[in-house]
Coordinates of C-alpha atoms in Angstrom, one line a residue:
Chain A
M30 CA 17.1 -60.5 28.3
E31 CA 17.4 -61.9 24.8
V32 CA 14.1 -62.7 23.0
A33 CA 13.9 -66.4 21.7
L34 CA 13.9 -66.4 17.8
T35 CA 11.1 -68.0 16.0
S36 CA 11.5 -70.9 13.7
V37 CA 11.0 -68.5 10.7
D38 CA 13.8 -66.4 11.8
I39 CA 16.1 -69.2 12.1
A40 CA 15.1 -70.6 8.8
G41 CA 15.6 -67.1 7.3
A42 CA 19.2 -66.9 8.7
W43 CA 19.9 -70.3 7.0
V44 CA 18.5 -69.5 3.8
S45 CA 20.6 -66.2 3.8
I46 CA 23.7 -68.1 4.5
F47 CA 23.0 -70.6 1.8
L48 CA 22.2 -67.8 -0.8
T49 CA 25.2 -65.9 0.2
L50 CA 27.5 -68.9 -0.7
C51 CA 25.5 -69.5 -3.9
I52 CA 26.2 -65.9 -5.0
L53 CA 29.8 -66.2 -3.8
S54 CA 30.2 -69.4 -6.0
F55 CA 30.3 -67.1 -9.1
L56 CA 34.0 -66.3 -8.1
Y57 CA 34.7 -69.7 -9.2
A58 CA 32.7 -69.7 -12.4
D59 CA 29.2 -68.7 -13.8
N60 CA 27.1 -71.8 -12.7
P61 CA 23.5 -72.9 -12.1
I62 CA 23.4 -72.4 -8.5
Y63 CA 24.6 -68.8 -8.9
K64 CA 21.9 -68.3 -11.5
L65 CA 19.3 -69.6 -9.1
A66 CA 20.3 -67.2 -6.4
E67 CA 20.6 -64.3 -8.9
H68 CA 17.0 -64.9 -10.4
L69 CA 15.6 -65.2 -6.9
F70 CA 17.2 -61.9 -5.8
I71 CA 15.8 -60.1 -8.9
G72 CA 12.4 -61.7 -8.4
V73 CA 12.2 -60.5 -4.7
S74 CA 13.7 -57.1 -5.5
I75 CA 11.0 -56.5 -8.2
G76 CA 8.2 -57.8 -5.9
I77 CA 9.4 -55.4 -3.0
S78 CA 9.5 -52.5 -5.5
L79 CA 6.1 -53.1 -6.9
T80 CA 4.6 -53.7 -3.4
E81 CA 6.1 -50.5 -2.1
T82 CA 5.1 -48.5 -5.2
W83 CA 1.5 -49.6 -5.0
Y84 CA 1.1 -49.0 -1.2
G85 CA 3.5 -46.1 -1.1
V86 CA 2.5 -44.2 -4.2
F87 CA -0.4 -45.3 -6.3
R88 CA -2.9 -46.1 -3.5
P89 CA -2.3 -43.1 -1.2
N90 CA -1.7 -40.5 -3.9
L91 CA -4.2 -41.7 -6.6
V92 CA -6.5 -44.4 -5.8
D93 CA -7.6 -43.3 -2.2
K94 CA -7.9 -39.8 -3.4
L95 CA -10.1 -40.7 -6.4
L96 CA -12.3 -42.9 -4.3
A97 CA -12.6 -40.0 -1.8
G98 CA -14.0 -37.8 -4.7
N99 CA -10.9 -35.6 -5.3
L100 CA -11.4 -34.5 -8.8
L101 CA -7.9 -33.0 -9.1
S102 CA -6.5 -36.5 -9.0
I103 CA -7.9 -37.1 -12.6
V104 CA -5.0 -35.1 -13.8
P105 CA -2.3 -37.6 -12.6
L106 CA -4.5 -40.5 -13.7
A107 CA -4.8 -39.0 -17.2
M108 CA -1.0 -38.6 -17.2
C109 CA -0.6 -42.2 -16.2
L110 CA -2.9 -43.2 -19.0
M111 CA -1.0 -41.1 -21.5
L112 CA 2.2 -42.6 -20.4
G113 CA 0.7 -46.1 -20.9
M114 CA 0.3 -45.3 -24.6
K115 CA 4.0 -46.3 -25.1
V116 CA 3.1 -49.8 -23.7
V117 CA 0.0 -50.0 -26.0
G118 CA 2.5 -50.0 -29.0
I119 CA 4.0 -53.3 -27.8
F120 CA 0.7 -55.2 -28.0
A121 CA -0.9 -53.2 -30.8
P122 CA 1.6 -51.5 -33.1
A123 CA -0.9 -49.7 -35.2
A124 CA -2.7 -48.1 -32.2
G125 CA 0.7 -47.4 -30.6
K126 CA 1.9 -45.5 -33.7
K127 CA -1.3 -43.5 -33.8
L128 CA -1.4 -42.6 -29.9
G129 CA 2.3 -43.0 -28.9
W130 CA 2.9 -39.3 -29.2
L131 CA 0.6 -38.8 -26.1
A132 CA 3.3 -40.3 -23.8
R133 CA 5.5 -37.3 -24.6
I134 CA 3.4 -34.9 -22.7
P135 CA 3.7 -36.5 -19.3
I136 CA 7.4 -37.3 -19.9
A137 CA 7.9 -33.6 -20.8
F138 CA 6.1 -32.7 -17.6
V139 CA 8.3 -34.9 -15.4
V140 CA 11.6 -33.7 -17.1
A141 CA 10.7 -30.1 -16.7
A142 CA 9.5 -30.5 -13.0
Y143 CA 12.7 -32.4 -12.2
A144 CA 15.1 -29.9 -13.9
G145 CA 13.3 -27.1 -11.9
V146 CA 13.7 -29.0 -8.6
K147 CA 17.4 -29.8 -9.4
L148 CA 18.5 -26.4 -10.8
T149 CA 18.1 -24.4 -7.7
G150 CA 19.9 -26.9 -5.4
E151 CA 22.7 -27.4 -7.8
A152 CA 23.3 -23.7 -8.4
N153 CA 23.1 -22.8 -4.7
A154 CA 24.7 -25.5 -2.7
N155 CA 26.9 -27.3 -5.3
L156 CA 28.2 -24.2 -7.4
M157 CA 28.0 -21.1 -5.4
T158 CA 29.0 -22.5 -1.9
Q159 CA 31.7 -24.7 -3.3
V160 CA 33.2 -21.9 -5.6
A161 CA 33.2 -19.7 -2.4
Q162 CA 34.9 -22.4 -0.4
S163 CA 37.5 -23.0 -3.0
M164 CA 39.0 -19.5 -2.1
P165 CA 40.3 -20.1 1.4
D166 CA 41.1 -17.2 3.8
L167 CA 44.9 -17.9 4.3
H168 CA 45.0 -15.4 7.1
T169 CA 42.4 -17.3 9.1
L170 CA 43.9 -20.5 8.1
W171 CA 47.3 -19.2 9.6
I172 CA 45.8 -18.2 12.8
E173 CA 43.8 -21.4 13.4
H174 CA 46.2 -24.1 12.0
G175 CA 49.5 -22.5 11.0
L176 CA 51.3 -24.0 8.0
W177 CA 50.1 -27.6 8.5
D178 CA 48.1 -29.0 11.3
W179 CA 48.4 -32.9 11.8
S180 CA 45.6 -32.9 14.3
A181 CA 43.1 -31.4 11.8
D182 CA 43.9 -33.8 8.9
G183 CA 46.6 -31.4 7.5
A184 CA 44.6 -28.3 7.5
G185 CA 46.6 -25.1 7.1
V186 CA 48.1 -22.6 4.8
I187 CA 49.9 -25.1 2.7
S188 CA 46.7 -27.2 2.1
G189 CA 44.9 -23.8 1.3
I190 CA 47.4 -22.8 -1.3
F191 CA 47.5 -26.4 -2.8
L192 CA 43.7 -26.3 -3.0
V193 CA 43.8 -23.2 -5.2
V194 CA 46.8 -24.0 -7.2
G195 CA 45.3 -27.7 -7.9
L196 CA 41.9 -26.4 -8.8
S197 CA 43.2 -23.8 -11.1
A198 CA 45.5 -26.3 -12.8
C199 CA 42.7 -28.8 -13.3
L200 CA 40.5 -26.1 -14.8
L201 CA 43.3 -25.0 -17.1
H202 CA 43.9 -28.6 -18.3
F203 CA 40.4 -28.3 -19.8
Y204 CA 40.9 -25.0 -21.3
F205 CA 40.8 -25.8 -25.1
S206 CA 40.1 -22.3 -26.6
S207 CA 43.8 -21.8 -27.5
P208 CA 46.8 -24.1 -28.2
H209 CA 48.6 -25.1 -25.0
G210 CA 52.2 -23.5 -25.1
P211 CA 55.2 -24.7 -23.1
A212 CA 54.2 -22.9 -19.9
M213 CA 50.6 -24.0 -20.3
R214 CA 51.7 -27.6 -20.8
V215 CA 53.5 -27.5 -17.4
V216 CA 50.3 -26.2 -15.7
S217 CA 48.2 -28.8 -17.5
R218 CA 50.5 -31.7 -16.5
F219 CA 50.2 -30.6 -12.9
G220 CA 46.4 -30.5 -13.3
V221 CA 46.6 -34.1 -14.6
L222 CA 48.6 -35.2 -11.6
V223 CA 46.0 -33.5 -9.3
L224 CA 43.2 -35.3 -11.1
M225 CA 45.1 -38.5 -10.8
L226 CA 45.4 -38.2 -7.1
S227 CA 41.7 -37.5 -6.8
F228 CA 40.9 -40.5 -8.9
G229 CA 43.3 -42.6 -6.8
A230 CA 41.6 -41.5 -3.5
S231 CA 38.1 -42.3 -5.0
F232 CA 39.4 -45.8 -6.1
G233 CA 40.9 -46.4 -2.7
Y234 CA 37.5 -45.6 -0.9
T235 CA 35.8 -47.8 -3.5
V236 CA 38.1 -50.8 -2.8
M237 CA 37.6 -50.2 1.0
G238 CA 33.9 -50.2 0.4
R239 CA 33.9 -53.5 -1.5
I240 CA 36.1 -55.1 1.2
S241 CA 33.7 -54.0 3.9
L242 CA 30.9 -55.7 2.1
A243 CA 32.9 -58.9 1.9
I244 CA 33.6 -58.5 5.7
G245 CA 29.9 -58.0 6.3
R246 CA 29.0 -61.4 4.6
A247 CA 31.9 -63.1 6.5
Q248 CA 30.5 -61.8 9.8
E249 CA 27.2 -63.2 8.9
L250 CA 28.6 -66.6 7.8
L251 CA 30.6 -66.9 11.0
G252 CA 27.6 -65.6 13.2
L253 CA 29.7 -62.6 14.3
D254 CA 26.9 -60.1 13.6
R255 CA 24.6 -61.6 16.2
S256 CA 24.7 -61.7 19.9
A257 CA 26.0 -64.8 21.5
A258 CA 22.5 -65.8 22.6
Q259 CA 21.1 -65.4 19.1
A260 CA 24.1 -67.3 17.6
A261 CA 23.5 -70.0 19.9
Q262 CA 19.9 -70.4 18.5
V263 CA 20.9 -70.0 14.8
H264 CA 24.1 -72.1 14.8
P265 CA 25.3 -70.0 11.8
R266 CA 28.7 -71.9 11.5
I267 CA 26.9 -75.2 11.1
A268 CA 24.7 -73.6 8.5
S269 CA 27.8 -72.2 6.7
V270 CA 29.6 -75.6 6.5
L271 CA 26.4 -77.5 5.4
S272 CA 25.7 -74.9 2.8
L273 CA 29.3 -74.9 1.6
V274 CA 29.2 -78.7 1.2
V275 CA 25.8 -78.5 -0.8
V276 CA 27.2 -75.7 -3.1
V277 CA 30.4 -77.6 -3.7
L278 CA 28.7 -80.8 -4.4
I279 CA 26.4 -79.0 -6.9
L280 CA 29.4 -77.4 -8.5
V281 CA 31.1 -80.8 -8.9
I282 CA 28.1 -82.4 -10.5
W283 CA 27.7 -79.4 -12.6
R284 CA 31.3 -79.7 -13.8
L285 CA 31.1 -83.5 -14.5
R286 CA 27.9 -83.2 -16.4
E287 CA 29.6 -80.4 -18.5
R288 CA 32.5 -82.6 -19.3
R289 CA 30.4 -85.6 -20.2
P290 CA 30.0 -85.6 -24.1
Q291 CA 26.5 -84.6 -25.4
A292 CA 24.4 -87.5 -26.7
G293 CA 24.6 -87.4 -30.5
A294 CA 27.7 -85.1 -30.6
Chain B
M26 CA 62.8 -65.7 -9.3
L27 CA 62.0 -64.4 -12.8
R28 CA 60.2 -67.4 -13.7
L29 CA 58.2 -67.2 -10.5
L30 CA 57.3 -63.5 -11.4
Q31 CA 56.3 -64.5 -14.8
R32 CA 54.0 -67.4 -13.5
F33 CA 52.5 -64.7 -11.0
Q34 CA 51.5 -62.5 -13.9
A35 CA 49.5 -65.4 -15.5
L36 CA 48.0 -66.4 -12.1
D37 CA 44.4 -67.4 -12.2
R38 CA 42.2 -64.7 -10.6
R39 CA 40.5 -67.3 -8.5
W40 CA 43.7 -67.7 -6.4
V41 CA 43.5 -63.7 -5.7
F42 CA 39.9 -64.3 -4.5
L43 CA 40.8 -67.3 -2.3
G44 CA 43.7 -65.2 -0.8
M45 CA 41.2 -62.4 0.0
A46 CA 38.7 -64.8 1.5
I47 CA 41.6 -66.1 3.8
S48 CA 42.7 -62.6 4.7
I49 CA 39.1 -61.8 5.8
L50 CA 38.1 -65.0 7.6
V51 CA 41.3 -65.8 9.5
P52 CA 41.4 -62.5 11.5
L53 CA 37.7 -62.7 12.1
L54 CA 38.3 -66.1 13.6
Y55 CA 41.4 -65.2 15.4
P56 CA 41.0 -61.4 16.1
V57 CA 44.1 -59.1 15.8
S58 CA 43.9 -55.5 17.2
F59 CA 45.4 -52.5 15.5
S60 CA 45.2 -49.1 17.0
F61 CA 43.4 -46.5 14.8
K62 CA 42.8 -42.7 15.4
V63 CA 39.4 -40.9 15.2
D64 CA 39.4 -38.4 12.4
E65 CA 38.2 -34.9 12.7
R66 CA 35.0 -35.4 10.6
V67 CA 33.8 -38.2 12.8
R68 CA 34.7 -36.3 16.0
S69 CA 32.7 -33.3 14.8
L70 CA 29.7 -35.6 14.2
Y71 CA 30.0 -37.0 17.6
D72 CA 30.5 -33.5 19.1
A73 CA 27.3 -32.4 17.2
V74 CA 25.4 -35.1 19.1
E75 CA 27.0 -34.4 22.3
E76 CA 26.0 -30.7 22.2
L77 CA 22.3 -31.7 22.0
P78 CA 20.6 -30.8 25.4
A79 CA 18.6 -33.7 27.0
G80 CA 15.0 -33.8 25.9
S81 CA 15.7 -32.3 22.4
T82 CA 14.5 -34.2 19.3
V83 CA 16.6 -35.1 16.2
L84 CA 15.4 -36.1 12.8
V85 CA 17.2 -39.4 11.4
S86 CA 16.9 -40.2 7.7
A87 CA 17.8 -43.9 7.5
D88 CA 18.5 -44.3 3.7
F89 CA 20.4 -47.7 3.4
D90 CA 19.7 -51.1 2.2
P91 CA 21.0 -54.7 2.7
A92 CA 24.0 -54.1 0.3
S93 CA 25.3 -51.1 2.4
R94 CA 24.3 -52.7 5.7
P95 CA 27.9 -53.8 6.8
E96 CA 29.2 -50.2 6.3
L97 CA 26.2 -48.3 7.9
E98 CA 24.5 -50.5 10.4
P99 CA 27.3 -50.2 13.0
F100 CA 27.1 -46.4 12.8
F101 CA 23.2 -46.6 13.0
R102 CA 23.3 -48.7 16.0
A103 CA 25.9 -46.8 17.9
N104 CA 24.3 -43.4 16.8
L105 CA 20.8 -44.5 18.2
D106 CA 22.3 -45.7 21.5
H107 CA 24.4 -42.5 21.7
L108 CA 21.1 -40.5 21.3
F109 CA 19.0 -42.5 23.7
R110 CA 21.6 -42.6 26.2
K111 CA 21.8 -38.8 26.1
D112 CA 18.0 -38.6 26.6
V113 CA 17.5 -37.2 23.0
K114 CA 14.3 -38.1 21.2
V115 CA 14.5 -39.7 17.8
V116 CA 12.2 -39.3 14.8
V117 CA 13.3 -41.8 12.0
L118 CA 12.1 -41.8 8.5
S119 CA 13.4 -43.4 5.2
L120 CA 13.5 -42.7 1.5
W121 CA 14.8 -46.1 0.5
E122 CA 12.1 -48.8 0.1
Y123 CA 14.4 -51.7 1.3
A124 CA 15.3 -49.8 4.6
P125 CA 12.2 -50.3 6.8
P126 CA 12.7 -54.0 7.2
L127 CA 16.2 -53.4 8.4
V128 CA 15.6 -50.1 10.4
V129 CA 12.5 -51.3 12.6
P130 CA 14.1 -54.3 14.3
I131 CA 17.3 -52.2 15.2
L132 CA 15.3 -49.3 16.3
D133 CA 13.0 -51.5 18.6
E134 CA 16.1 -53.5 19.9
I135 CA 18.0 -50.5 21.0
A136 CA 15.0 -48.6 22.2
T137 CA 14.1 -51.6 24.5
R138 CA 17.7 -51.9 25.8
D139 CA 17.6 -48.2 26.6
H140 CA 14.1 -48.4 28.1
K141 CA 12.5 -45.9 25.6
E142 CA 8.9 -45.7 24.7
Y143 CA 7.5 -45.7 21.3
G144 CA 5.7 -42.5 20.4
K145 CA 7.2 -40.7 23.3
D146 CA 10.9 -41.1 22.9
Y147 CA 11.1 -42.4 19.4
V148 CA 9.0 -42.9 16.3
F149 CA 9.4 -44.4 12.9
L150 CA 7.4 -42.6 10.2
G151 CA 8.1 -45.1 7.5
Y152 CA 9.2 -44.9 3.9
K153 CA 8.4 -42.1 1.6
P154 CA 8.9 -42.4 -2.2
G155 CA 9.6 -39.4 -4.3
K156 CA 13.2 -39.0 -3.8
E157 CA 14.2 -35.4 -4.1
L158 CA 10.6 -34.3 -4.1
A159 CA 10.2 -36.2 -0.9
I160 CA 13.2 -34.3 0.6
K161 CA 11.7 -31.0 -0.4
A162 CA 8.5 -32.0 1.2
I163 CA 10.3 -33.0 4.5
G164 CA 11.8 -29.5 4.4
E165 CA 8.4 -27.9 4.0
N166 CA 5.9 -29.9 5.9
I167 CA 6.5 -33.3 7.6
P168 CA 2.9 -34.0 8.8
K169 CA 1.7 -33.5 5.2
T170 CA 4.5 -35.7 3.9
F171 CA 3.9 -38.4 6.6
P172 CA 0.3 -38.1 7.7
T173 CA 0.7 -41.4 9.8
D174 CA 3.7 -43.2 11.2
S175 CA 4.6 -46.7 10.0
R176 CA 2.0 -48.3 12.4
G177 CA -0.7 -46.2 10.9
T178 CA -1.1 -43.8 13.8
P179 CA -2.0 -40.2 12.7
I180 CA 0.9 -38.0 13.2
G181 CA -1.1 -35.5 15.3
Q182 CA -1.7 -38.2 18.0
I183 CA 2.1 -39.1 18.4
P184 CA 3.5 -37.1 21.4
I185 CA 6.9 -36.8 20.1
M186 CA 5.7 -35.1 16.9
Q187 CA 4.1 -32.2 18.7
G188 CA 5.6 -28.9 17.6
F189 CA 7.6 -30.4 14.9
K190 CA 6.3 -29.4 11.4
Q191 CA 9.3 -28.8 9.3
A192 CA 13.0 -30.1 9.0
R193 CA 14.3 -26.8 10.4
D194 CA 12.3 -27.4 13.7
F195 CA 14.9 -30.1 14.6
P196 CA 18.2 -29.0 16.0
L197 CA 20.0 -31.8 14.0
L198 CA 19.4 -33.9 11.0
I199 CA 21.4 -37.2 10.8
N200 CA 21.4 -38.8 7.4
V201 CA 22.5 -42.5 7.2
S202 CA 23.1 -42.4 3.5
A203 CA 24.0 -45.4 1.1
G204 CA 23.6 -43.3 -2.1
F205 CA 20.8 -41.7 -4.0
P206 CA 18.6 -40.2 -2.5
G207 CA 20.8 -39.3 0.4
T208 CA 23.2 -36.8 1.9
R209 CA 23.8 -35.1 -1.5
E210 CA 20.1 -34.6 -2.1
Y211 CA 19.5 -33.3 1.4
V212 CA 22.4 -30.8 1.0
L213 CA 21.2 -29.7 -2.3
Q214 CA 17.6 -29.5 -1.7
I215 CA 17.0 -28.2 1.8
Q216 CA 20.3 -27.6 3.7
G217 CA 21.1 -24.2 2.3
Q218 CA 17.3 -23.2 1.9
Y219 CA 16.5 -23.8 5.7
D220 CA 20.1 -23.5 7.1
L221 CA 19.9 -27.0 8.5
R222 CA 22.4 -28.7 10.6
I223 CA 23.0 -31.9 9.0
A224 CA 25.4 -34.8 9.9
S225 CA 26.0 -37.7 7.6
A226 CA 27.1 -41.2 7.7
C227 CA 27.9 -42.5 4.2
T228 CA 29.3 -45.4 2.4
A229 CA 33.1 -45.4 1.6
V230 CA 32.2 -45.0 -2.2
S231 CA 30.3 -41.7 -1.4
A232 CA 32.7 -40.3 1.1
P233 CA 35.0 -38.5 -1.4
D234 CA 31.9 -36.7 -2.9
Y235 CA 30.7 -35.5 0.5
I236 CA 34.0 -34.4 2.0
P237 CA 33.6 -31.0 0.0
F238 CA 30.2 -30.5 1.8
Y239 CA 31.8 -31.0 5.2
K240 CA 34.7 -28.7 4.4
A241 CA 32.2 -26.0 3.2
G242 CA 30.3 -26.2 6.5
Q243 CA 27.3 -27.7 4.8
L244 CA 27.7 -30.9 6.9
V245 CA 28.5 -30.6 10.6
G246 CA 30.0 -34.0 10.7
L247 CA 30.7 -37.0 8.3
S248 CA 31.4 -40.6 9.0
G249 CA 32.7 -42.4 5.9
G250 CA 32.2 -46.2 5.4
M251 CA 33.3 -48.9 7.8
P252 CA 36.2 -46.9 9.3
G253 CA 33.9 -44.0 10.1
S254 CA 31.5 -46.3 11.8
A255 CA 34.4 -48.0 13.9
Q256 CA 35.7 -44.5 14.9
Y257 CA 32.2 -43.4 15.9
E258 CA 31.7 -46.7 18.0
K259 CA 35.2 -45.9 19.6
L260 CA 33.9 -42.5 20.7
V261 CA 30.6 -43.8 21.9
Y262 CA 32.0 -46.7 23.8
P263 CA 35.3 -45.7 25.1
E264 CA 35.3 -48.4 27.7
G265 CA 34.2 -51.2 25.4
P266 CA 30.8 -52.4 24.5
P267 CA 28.0 -52.9 27.0
A268 CA 27.1 -56.5 27.9
G269 CA 25.6 -58.4 25.0
V270 CA 26.4 -55.8 22.5
R271 CA 28.9 -56.5 19.5
L272 CA 30.6 -53.6 17.9
L273 CA 30.6 -54.7 14.3
G274 CA 32.6 -51.7 13.1
M275 CA 35.4 -52.1 15.5
Q276 CA 35.5 -55.9 14.9
A277 CA 35.7 -55.3 11.1
I278 CA 38.3 -52.4 11.1
N279 CA 41.2 -54.7 11.9
V280 CA 40.1 -57.1 9.3
L281 CA 39.7 -54.2 6.8
N282 CA 43.4 -53.2 7.5
L283 CA 44.6 -56.7 6.6
G284 CA 42.5 -56.8 3.6
H285 CA 44.1 -53.4 2.5
L286 CA 47.6 -54.8 3.2
Y287 CA 46.8 -57.9 1.0
I288 CA 45.6 -55.6 -1.9
I289 CA 48.6 -53.4 -1.5
G290 CA 50.9 -56.5 -1.5
L291 CA 49.3 -57.6 -4.7
I292 CA 49.6 -54.2 -6.4
V293 CA 53.4 -54.0 -5.5
L294 CA 54.1 -57.6 -6.5
G295 CA 52.1 -57.2 -9.8
N296 CA 54.0 -54.0 -10.8
L297 CA 57.3 -55.6 -9.8
A298 CA 56.6 -58.5 -12.0
F299 CA 55.4 -56.4 -14.8
F300 CA 58.5 -54.3 -14.8
L301 CA 61.1 -56.8 -14.1
T302 CA 59.8 -59.4 -16.7
R303 CA 59.4 -56.6 -19.3
R304 CA 63.1 -55.7 -19.0
V305 CA 64.1 -59.2 -19.5
E306 CA 61.8 -59.9 -22.4
T307 CA 63.1 -56.6 -24.2

């Protein structure tokens, strides 16, 4: 049983379709209707971030605790005020020059704490585990997959050897402590080829991601992201056509105004 | 022919955009169907959910936003439906501030369809700022990190949360990750420390970075981008979608294939034009 959409939901869907086409108009040229949508997007994003930061961070972690008489919360409050000394410099340069150094203390604290949090995770999960996994057990690979297993995305002895040789060649390509001789140049060249392969794979994934986003927008414009019952209430295709007409009209007017010679020119 | 190739090299990029728009809109309006196979990483993710006994509870970290919605929403929907149909309870939280307005309607819609009760079969704990520090806190103490759920109910009064204090109390953590903070941070901060079973659905851009985590056993399954979502939908709904449900991933995968063919065509044509016209010019 489909729930009937409210008029606010329907209006929201129409606004979303109109703004999508406004943003896509940038593909034609940078224009005022695109700028309008862009500014709206930035404003709404900042509004959401500020609201979430106030209700999610400041109020529960600082204000509520201070009001409840938690004296330890004075420490983060003091840090916030010290950090604010950087901002003071914008409005009162003399005071900012005098007190600006205070901001360094909370910044140093945040950097140190963050480095501490990151270091253990990076060392354990990203370095040690990955180094261990870059030395495959060829015997086990042979038993489980043989030379090459199509059903397991090419796992097998060949892939294991390619991993080790490719990784070593990449690392040797970045070995600069001695000049590269003829043999080293061959290895280094192979390392570059492996790097190119990985960049190509990453680029391919990125292109795929961007096309996926375009498909997502197209699904919304055509109403294919909604159930048939919802689409019947929203009429997304009518909204798309009307929005397209409005956007094209605005673009035409904008172009004509641009071509008109300026008064006094 | 050469003149045509020379003109092609000076083609206004807006024609390329128009071509891309056509290659996306036409197959959406007039669907075509290509077959595709499910890769091992997505099958492992599916199997990890299948192995869960009925009545168990999983932790889902929904860390995506409107920008990554087309890639991750199809997975999120199929995954929730998969879990509910297996009678697995779901605790959802988010580390992304833009996620709750997307997550709550989807969660409620699928829970209603599968006749699940809020608080007993599923719960949304809300958004927690702090990025990696929040992940650390989820690993250490969930009730302290989320004292209430998104509706303001104290966590001690929510039936589904009884007996779950840390991330390691859950047999599986599923991270729907659009970037930072996401899968990488979960793996770095708490996977190794608590020996967690984590499965990830990520955007296509992040997939190459996370594949080594899967190969190293730090992830039990990985679904990358829209193809991953489509493959997961194919596994969850082998006989097609239930009545009134649209499988957005499977609908998009065919369009994605045509979009790729269009890009490949342009690359081949561009290179051909470059080399042939250069030879003539020299």
